[in-house]
């Protein structure tokens, strides 16, 4: 009997050593993970909003677009949801409005999430100097913050609103380029 026990001791000892090594490795991994988490949070609380979003954009006018479950919404600088995720695509707030894609069309919302300009555009840019470039029925034009066309949608190509340089922006009809002036400036 003692002979059989002596035969079992060697494998048992090897198993115990293996278990002890695995436990030590696990403790090291857990310790490293907690250390990395602490470094990410920083000793001086550098993380202002916890890492929780699929994507996150820069803050603009106090709000940032964030993606949760494949939908976009907006948070404030405390990380609180201001406009719940519900949009397919979004742009940053500019001059109090943000372009959002709803059911395949672009429109504009306020900082409270209210629809200000109904979704009707194929493309939409942020407002700058009172205008936003939009595309409807294959043509570009420029609208004001009430959704009225200030420069009719007639261009095959048009520069984004913030590309107005010295009050002018390039536009194209057919093969010819020209310039338009921002009538609000």
PDB file of C-alpha atoms in Angstrom:
ATOM      1  CA  UNK A   1       0.000   0.000   0.000  1.00  0.00           C
ATOM      2  CA  UNK A   2       2.802   2.399   0.856  1.00  0.00           C
ATOM      3  CA  UNK A   3       4.335   1.530  -2.490  1.00  0.00           C
ATOM      4  CA  UNK A   4       1.150   2.694  -4.298  1.00  0.00           C
ATOM      5  CA  UNK A   5       0.988   5.901  -2.225  1.00  0.00           C
ATOM      6  CA  UNK A   6       4.564   6.693  -3.137  1.00  0.00           C
ATOM      7  CA  UNK A   7       3.679   6.267  -6.828  1.00  0.00           C
ATOM      8  CA  UNK A   8       0.746   8.730  -6.460  1.00  0.00           C
ATOM      9  CA  UNK A   9       2.792  11.319  -4.592  1.00  0.00           C
ATOM     10  CA  UNK A  10       4.888  12.341  -7.618  1.00  0.00           C
ATOM     11  CA  UNK A  11       1.910  13.066  -9.956  1.00  0.00           C
ATOM     12  CA  UNK A  12      -0.042  14.610  -7.069  1.00  0.00           C
ATOM     13  CA  UNK A  13       2.883  16.841  -6.245  1.00  0.00           C
ATOM     14  CA  UNK A  14       3.136  17.876  -9.928  1.00  0.00           C
ATOM     15  CA  UNK A  15      -0.611  18.653 -10.016  1.00  0.00           C
ATOM     16  CA  UNK A  16      -0.369  20.747  -6.836  1.00  0.00           C
ATOM     17  CA  UNK A  17       2.569  22.686  -8.227  1.00  0.00           C
ATOM     18  CA  UNK A  18       0.661  23.307 -11.499  1.00  0.00           C
ATOM     19  CA  UNK A  19      -2.426  24.526  -9.622  1.00  0.00           C
ATOM     20  CA  UNK A  20      -0.277  26.823  -7.488  1.00  0.00           C
ATOM     21  CA  UNK A  21       1.399  28.266 -10.604  1.00  0.00           C
ATOM     22  CA  UNK A  22      -1.968  28.820 -12.323  1.00  0.00           C
ATOM     23  CA  UNK A  23      -3.291  30.578  -9.236  1.00  0.00           C
ATOM     24  CA  UNK A  24      -0.218  32.838  -9.138  1.00  0.00           C
ATOM     25  CA  UNK A  25      -0.571  33.696 -12.846  1.00  0.00           C
ATOM     26  CA  UNK A  26      -4.287  34.468 -12.355  1.00  0.00           C
ATOM     27  CA  UNK A  27      -3.506  36.786  -9.445  1.00  0.00           C
ATOM     28  CA  UNK A  28      -0.879  38.569 -11.576  1.00  0.00           C
ATOM     29  CA  UNK A  29      -3.312  38.997 -14.486  1.00  0.00           C
ATOM     30  CA  UNK A  30      -6.070  40.318 -12.209  1.00  0.00           C
ATOM     31  CA  UNK A  31      -3.621  42.646 -10.512  1.00  0.00           C
ATOM     32  CA  UNK A  32      -2.401  43.943 -13.900  1.00  0.00           C
ATOM     33  CA  UNK A  33      -5.995  44.468 -15.123  1.00  0.00           C
ATOM     34  CA  UNK A  34      -6.886  46.434 -11.991  1.00  0.00           C
ATOM     35  CA  UNK A  35      -3.669  48.418 -12.348  1.00  0.00           C
ATOM     36  CA  UNK A  36      -4.485  49.284 -15.979  1.00  0.00           C
ATOM     37  CA  UNK A  37      -8.017  50.300 -14.957  1.00  0.00           C
ATOM     38  CA  UNK A  38      -6.611  52.522 -12.235  1.00  0.00           C
ATOM     39  CA  UNK A  39      -4.151  54.074 -14.698  1.00  0.00           C
ATOM     40  CA  UNK A  40      -6.991  54.730 -17.187  1.00  0.00           C
ATOM     41  CA  UNK A  41      -9.009  56.405 -14.455  1.00  0.00           C
ATOM     42  CA  UNK A  42      -5.913  58.221 -13.275  1.00  0.00           C
ATOM     43  CA  UNK A  43      -4.973  59.152  -9.788  1.00  0.00           C
ATOM     44  CA  UNK A  44      -6.307  62.653 -10.403  1.00  0.00           C
ATOM     45  CA  UNK A  45      -9.660  61.534 -11.907  1.00  0.00           C
ATOM     46  CA  UNK A  46      -8.635  62.433 -15.489  1.00  0.00           C
ATOM     47  CA  UNK A  47     -11.527  60.403 -16.925  1.00  0.00           C
ATOM     48  CA  UNK A  48     -14.525  62.767 -16.914  1.00  0.00           C
ATOM     49  CA  UNK A  49     -16.975  60.429 -18.674  1.00  0.00           C
ATOM     50  CA  UNK A  50     -16.549  56.630 -18.303  1.00  0.00           C
ATOM     51  CA  UNK A  51     -15.415  54.607 -21.311  1.00  0.00           C
ATOM     52  CA  UNK A  52     -18.772  53.185 -22.423  1.00  0.00           C
ATOM     53  CA  UNK A  53     -19.536  54.248 -26.005  1.00  0.00           C
ATOM     54  CA  UNK A  54     -19.076  52.468 -29.342  1.00  0.00           C
ATOM     55  CA  UNK A  55     -18.004  55.807 -30.813  1.00  0.00           C
ATOM     56  CA  UNK A  56     -17.785  59.352 -29.492  1.00  0.00           C
ATOM     57  CA  UNK A  57     -17.352  62.697 -31.232  1.00  0.00           C
ATOM     58  CA  UNK A  58     -15.867  65.963 -29.948  1.00  0.00           C
ATOM     59  CA  UNK A  59     -17.915  68.291 -27.773  1.00  0.00           C
ATOM     60  CA  UNK A  60     -19.511  71.193 -29.597  1.00  0.00           C
ATOM     61  CA  UNK A  61     -21.678  73.791 -27.892  1.00  0.00           C
ATOM     62  CA  UNK A  62     -21.607  71.718 -24.691  1.00  0.00           C
ATOM     63  CA  UNK A  63     -22.840  68.447 -26.252  1.00  0.00           C
ATOM     64  CA  UNK A  64     -21.084  65.472 -27.847  1.00  0.00           C
ATOM     65  CA  UNK A  65     -22.530  62.846 -30.154  1.00  0.00           C
ATOM     66  CA  UNK A  66     -22.134  59.290 -28.836  1.00  0.00           C
ATOM     67  CA  UNK A  67     -23.042  55.926 -30.326  1.00  0.00           C
ATOM     68  CA  UNK A  68     -24.761  53.238 -28.252  1.00  0.00           C
ATOM     69  CA  UNK A  69     -26.240  50.058 -29.757  1.00  0.00           C
ATOM     70  CA  UNK A  70     -25.628  51.368 -33.299  1.00  0.00           C
ATOM     71  CA  UNK A  71     -27.671  54.551 -32.682  1.00  0.00           C
ATOM     72  CA  UNK A  72     -26.440  58.098 -32.096  1.00  0.00           C
ATOM     73  CA  UNK A  73     -27.512  60.514 -29.390  1.00  0.00           C
ATOM     74  CA  UNK A  74     -25.946  63.378 -27.424  1.00  0.00           C
ATOM     75  CA  UNK A  75     -24.496  63.709 -23.926  1.00  0.00           C
ATOM     76  CA  UNK A  76     -23.454  66.701 -21.828  1.00  0.00           C
ATOM     77  CA  UNK A  77     -19.996  67.130 -20.299  1.00  0.00           C
ATOM     78  CA  UNK A  78     -21.064  65.175 -17.207  1.00  0.00           C
ATOM     79  CA  UNK A  79     -21.801  62.153 -19.403  1.00  0.00           C
ATOM     80  CA  UNK A  80     -25.554  62.485 -18.917  1.00  0.00           C
ATOM     81  CA  UNK A  81     -27.790  61.645 -21.849  1.00  0.00           C
ATOM     82  CA  UNK A  82     -29.428  64.832 -23.126  1.00  0.00           C
ATOM     83  CA  UNK A  83     -30.830  63.433 -26.384  1.00  0.00           C
ATOM     84  CA  UNK A  84     -31.256  59.634 -26.271  1.00  0.00           C
ATOM     85  CA  UNK A  85     -29.607  57.517 -29.003  1.00  0.00           C
ATOM     86  CA  UNK A  86     -32.099  57.274 -31.870  1.00  0.00           C
ATOM     87  CA  UNK A  87     -30.369  58.514 -35.023  1.00  0.00           C
ATOM     88  CA  UNK A  88     -28.554  56.635 -37.786  1.00  0.00           C
ATOM     89  CA  UNK A  89     -26.020  59.461 -38.317  1.00  0.00           C
ATOM     90  CA  UNK A  90     -25.396  62.859 -36.732  1.00  0.00           C
ATOM     91  CA  UNK A  91     -23.310  65.997 -37.065  1.00  0.00           C
ATOM     92  CA  UNK A  92     -22.044  68.266 -34.271  1.00  0.00           C
ATOM     93  CA  UNK A  93     -24.138  71.137 -32.942  1.00  0.00           C
ATOM     94  CA  UNK A  94     -23.442  74.463 -34.575  1.00  0.00           C
ATOM     95  CA  UNK A  95     -25.398  77.654 -34.027  1.00  0.00           C
ATOM     96  CA  UNK A  96     -27.832  75.744 -31.804  1.00  0.00           C
ATOM     97  CA  UNK A  97     -28.775  73.048 -34.342  1.00  0.00           C
ATOM     98  CA  UNK A  98     -27.421  69.629 -35.345  1.00  0.00           C
ATOM     99  CA  UNK A  99     -28.015  67.726 -38.567  1.00  0.00           C
ATOM    100  CA  UNK A 100     -29.379  64.216 -37.898  1.00  0.00           C
ATOM    101  CA  UNK A 101     -30.323  61.368 -40.213  1.00  0.00           C
ATOM    102  CA  UNK A 102     -33.801  59.995 -39.589  1.00  0.00           C
ATOM    103  CA  UNK A 103     -35.342  57.272 -41.778  1.00  0.00           C
ATOM    104  CA  UNK A 104     -32.879  57.882 -44.619  1.00  0.00           C
ATOM    105  CA  UNK A 105     -33.194  61.693 -44.741  1.00  0.00           C
ATOM    106  CA  UNK A 106     -31.372  64.516 -42.976  1.00  0.00           C
ATOM    107  CA  UNK A 107     -33.058  67.160 -40.850  1.00  0.00           C
ATOM    108  CA  UNK A 108     -32.097  69.361 -37.905  1.00  0.00           C
ATOM    109  CA  UNK A 109     -32.767  69.201 -34.165  1.00  0.00           C
ATOM    110  CA  UNK A 110     -32.382  71.630 -31.279  1.00  0.00           C
ATOM    111  CA  UNK A 111     -30.243  71.015 -28.194  1.00  0.00           C
ATOM    112  CA  UNK A 112     -33.380  69.671 -26.487  1.00  0.00           C
ATOM    113  CA  UNK A 113     -33.849  67.087 -29.254  1.00  0.00           C
ATOM    114  CA  UNK A 114     -36.840  68.797 -30.864  1.00  0.00           C
ATOM    115  CA  UNK A 115     -37.121  68.610 -34.647  1.00  0.00           C
ATOM    116  CA  UNK A 116     -36.609  72.115 -35.990  1.00  0.00           C
ATOM    117  CA  UNK A 117     -36.250  71.345 -39.709  1.00  0.00           C
ATOM    118  CA  UNK A 118     -38.028  68.213 -40.950  1.00  0.00           C
ATOM    119  CA  UNK A 119     -35.905  65.369 -42.393  1.00  0.00           C
ATOM    120  CA  UNK A 120     -36.027  65.953 -46.148  1.00  0.00           C
ATOM    121  CA  UNK A 121     -32.441  66.288 -47.378  1.00  0.00           C
ATOM    122  CA  UNK A 122     -30.167  63.715 -49.004  1.00  0.00           C
ATOM    123  CA  UNK A 123     -27.169  65.432 -47.371  1.00  0.00           C
ATOM    124  CA  UNK A 124     -26.875  68.144 -44.735  1.00  0.00           C
ATOM    125  CA  UNK A 125     -23.981  70.040 -43.172  1.00  0.00           C
ATOM    126  CA  UNK A 126     -23.603  72.039 -39.995  1.00  0.00           C
ATOM    127  CA  UNK A 127     -24.601  75.695 -39.897  1.00  0.00           C
ATOM    128  CA  UNK A 128     -21.978  78.399 -40.285  1.00  0.00           C
ATOM    129  CA  UNK A 129     -22.649  82.118 -40.522  1.00  0.00           C
ATOM    130  CA  UNK A 130     -26.401  81.413 -40.640  1.00  0.00           C
ATOM    131  CA  UNK A 131     -26.316  78.957 -43.568  1.00  0.00           C
ATOM    132  CA  UNK A 132     -26.066  75.200 -44.034  1.00  0.00           C
ATOM    133  CA  UNK A 133     -25.317  73.401 -47.289  1.00  0.00           C
ATOM    134  CA  UNK A 134     -27.925  70.744 -48.120  1.00  0.00           C
ATOM    135  CA  UNK A 135     -28.580  68.407 -51.022  1.00  0.00           C
ATOM    136  CA  UNK A 136     -32.091  67.640 -52.237  1.00  0.00           C
ATOM    137  CA  UNK A 137     -33.132  65.918 -55.469  1.00  0.00           C
ATOM    138  CA  UNK A 138     -29.486  65.691 -56.546  1.00  0.00           C
ATOM    139  CA  UNK A 139     -28.768  69.425 -56.247  1.00  0.00           C
ATOM    140  CA  UNK A 140     -27.005  71.524 -53.595  1.00  0.00           C
ATOM    141  CA  UNK A 141     -28.304  74.711 -52.052  1.00  0.00           C
ATOM    142  CA  UNK A 142     -28.063  76.627 -48.785  1.00  0.00           C
ATOM    143  CA  UNK A 143     -30.761  76.973 -46.114  1.00  0.00           C
ATOM    144  CA  UNK A 144     -31.216  79.222 -43.093  1.00  0.00           C
ATOM    145  CA  UNK A 145     -31.999  78.019 -39.561  1.00  0.00           C
ATOM    146  CA  UNK A 146     -35.731  77.995 -40.350  1.00  0.00           C
ATOM    147  CA  UNK A 147     -35.167  75.547 -43.224  1.00  0.00           C
ATOM    148  CA  UNK A 148     -35.859  78.090 -45.979  1.00  0.00           C
ATOM    149  CA  UNK A 149     -33.639  78.062 -49.046  1.00  0.00           C
ATOM    150  CA  UNK A 150     -31.620  81.273 -49.089  1.00  0.00           C
ATOM    151  CA  UNK A 151     -29.628  80.025 -52.096  1.00  0.00           C
ATOM    152  CA  UNK A 152     -31.804  77.597 -54.114  1.00  0.00           C
ATOM    153  CA  UNK A 153     -30.772  73.971 -54.649  1.00  0.00           C
ATOM    154  CA  UNK A 154     -29.434  74.301 -58.193  1.00  0.00           C
ATOM    155  CA  UNK A 155     -25.771  73.311 -58.033  1.00  0.00           C
ATOM    156  CA  UNK A 156     -24.211  70.007 -59.060  1.00  0.00           C
ATOM    157  CA  UNK A 157     -21.401  70.670 -56.593  1.00  0.00           C
ATOM    158  CA  UNK A 158     -21.030  73.249 -53.849  1.00  0.00           C
ATOM    159  CA  UNK A 159     -18.506  73.901 -51.119  1.00  0.00           C
ATOM    160  CA  UNK A 160     -19.421  73.251 -47.543  1.00  0.00           C
ATOM    161  CA  UNK A 161     -20.705  76.293 -45.724  1.00  0.00           C
ATOM    162  CA  UNK A 162     -17.580  76.765 -43.609  1.00  0.00           C
ATOM    163  CA  UNK A 163     -15.511  76.907 -46.807  1.00  0.00           C
ATOM    164  CA  UNK A 164     -16.815  80.375 -47.630  1.00  0.00           C
ATOM    165  CA  UNK A 165     -13.544  82.273 -48.034  1.00  0.00           C
ATOM    166  CA  UNK A 166     -13.703  86.038 -47.953  1.00  0.00           C
ATOM    167  CA  UNK A 167     -17.481  85.721 -48.222  1.00  0.00           C
ATOM    168  CA  UNK A 168     -17.404  83.511 -51.353  1.00  0.00           C
ATOM    169  CA  UNK A 169     -17.820  79.782 -52.005  1.00  0.00           C
ATOM    170  CA  UNK A 170     -17.219  77.735 -55.164  1.00  0.00           C
ATOM    171  CA  UNK A 171     -20.194  76.136 -56.934  1.00  0.00           C
ATOM    172  CA  UNK A 172     -20.556  74.094 -60.095  1.00  0.00           C
ATOM    173  CA  UNK A 173     -23.338  73.666 -62.646  1.00  0.00           C
ATOM    174  CA  UNK A 174     -22.580  71.222 -65.451  1.00  0.00           C
ATOM    175  CA  UNK A 175     -18.907  71.656 -66.327  1.00  0.00           C
ATOM    176  CA  UNK A 176     -18.605  75.269 -65.186  1.00  0.00           C
ATOM    177  CA  UNK A 177     -17.454  76.593 -61.819  1.00  0.00           C
ATOM    178  CA  UNK A 178     -18.289  79.936 -60.312  1.00  0.00           C
ATOM    179  CA  UNK A 179     -18.676  81.642 -56.934  1.00  0.00           C
ATOM    180  CA  UNK A 180     -21.605  82.550 -54.734  1.00  0.00           C
ATOM    181  CA  UNK A 181     -21.717  85.115 -51.985  1.00  0.00           C
ATOM    182  CA  UNK A 182     -23.207  84.508 -48.536  1.00  0.00           C
ATOM    183  CA  UNK A 183     -26.221  86.869 -48.660  1.00  0.00           C
ATOM    184  CA  UNK A 184     -26.502  86.806 -44.849  1.00  0.00           C
ATOM    185  CA  UNK A 185     -23.052  88.303 -44.373  1.00  0.00           C
TER     186      UNK A 185
END
